[in-house]
C-alpha positions as MATLAB code, in Angstrom:
seq = 'XXXXXXXXXXXXXXXXXXXXXXXXXXXXXXXXXXXXXXXXXXXXXXXXXXXXXXXXXXXXXXXXXXXXXXXXXXXXXXXXXXXXXXXXXXXXXXXXXXXXXXXXXXXXXX';
ca = [
     100.669   84.229  110.985;
     100.508   81.259  113.357;
     104.210   81.516  114.360;
     103.612   85.130  115.445;
     100.524   84.178  117.429;
     102.436   81.366  119.130;
     105.041   83.929  120.267;
     102.534   86.176  122.071;
     103.565   86.382  125.719;
     100.962   88.864  126.896;
      97.674   90.073  125.428;
      94.728   92.148  126.636;
      91.552   92.667  124.676;
      89.591   95.889  124.907;
      86.565   95.633  122.630;
      87.857   94.878  119.156;
      91.465   95.869  119.908;
      94.086   93.497  121.314;
      97.358   94.884  122.702;
     100.238   92.784  123.860;
     103.807   91.600  123.572;
     105.584   89.211  121.199;
     108.811   87.408  122.044;
     110.760   87.398  118.749;
     113.107   84.648  119.893;
     110.096   82.278  120.004;
     109.041   82.855  116.372;
     110.450   80.155  114.099;
     110.229   80.543  110.330;
     112.004   78.101  108.002;
     114.116   76.794  110.882;
     115.381   80.204  112.032;
     114.086   82.431  114.773;
     112.646   85.755  113.705;
     115.129   87.460  116.012;
     118.025   86.218  113.857;
     116.376   87.797  110.807;
     115.393   91.052  112.535;
     117.796   91.969  115.363;
     115.291   94.390  116.918;
     113.244   91.361  117.968;
     115.808   90.055  120.448;
     113.736   91.676  123.209;
     109.938   91.497  123.491;
     108.100   94.007  121.268;
     104.619   95.486  121.458;
     101.824   94.684  119.059;
      98.305   95.930  118.388;
      95.713   93.827  116.602;
      92.133   94.518  115.591;
      89.357   92.025  115.005;
      86.005   92.399  113.311;
      82.625   91.740  114.903;
      83.099   87.995  114.366;
      86.529   87.935  116.022;
      88.495   87.614  112.784;
      91.822   89.391  112.478;
      91.629   92.586  110.408;
      94.833   94.424  111.400;
      98.122   93.424  113.028;
     100.927   95.858  113.815;
     104.302   95.309  115.521;
     106.383   98.194  116.877;
     110.115   97.719  116.315;
     112.414   99.791  118.520;
     115.487  101.587  117.172;
     118.844   99.887  117.553;
     122.060  101.507  118.731;
     125.308  101.673  116.763;
     126.890   99.995  114.922;
     123.657   99.022  113.072;
     121.738  102.174  114.043;
     118.360  101.083  112.696;
     115.477  103.526  113.212;
     112.216  102.573  114.883;
     109.808  100.912  112.473;
     106.444   99.223  112.186;
     105.373   95.983  110.560;
     101.732   96.124  109.515;
      99.375   93.542  108.088;
      95.807   94.298  107.002;
      93.440   91.411  106.330;
      90.236   91.817  104.329;
      87.990   89.924  101.974;
      86.512   87.483  104.459;
      83.472   85.662  103.017;
      84.380   86.598   99.445;
      85.644   84.203   96.844;
      88.416   85.194   94.529;
      88.384   84.539   90.811;
      89.838   81.182   89.866;
      91.503   80.787   86.506;
      93.425   77.984   84.890;
      97.178   78.694   85.010;
      98.654   79.816   81.705;
     100.039   76.903   79.706;
      98.190   74.231   81.678;
      96.504   71.325   79.898;
      93.367   69.377   80.690;
      94.123   65.852   81.918;
      92.709   62.980   79.855;
      89.731   61.051   81.245;
      91.988   58.016   81.808;
      93.902   60.012   84.429;
      90.776   60.534   86.522;
      89.804   56.854   86.233;
      93.274   55.868   87.455;
      93.125   58.331   90.380;
      89.702   57.063   91.464;
      90.766   53.419   91.670;
];
């Protein structure tokens, strides 16, 4: 999420809604710009985000414009919903894992 936030070029907050623009050529993921992965992000695109009463992100949506021929991609939306703040998930030991012997913990502590 941080690469997308770093690419925000304009943002205005109205209550719990933030509207703005993202510059796809500024988003770098695994060494590539997002615009090389998604050609509709060559130009700035609009986004809408919502935050809860504590200012935490709850919804993020990017509007992708259609592209002309030869690709002819239709308009689309990327959406991300975030929930579960302040709740802990269940933690379980991975299948097939083994407990380390006590000697391992002694070695790690020294």
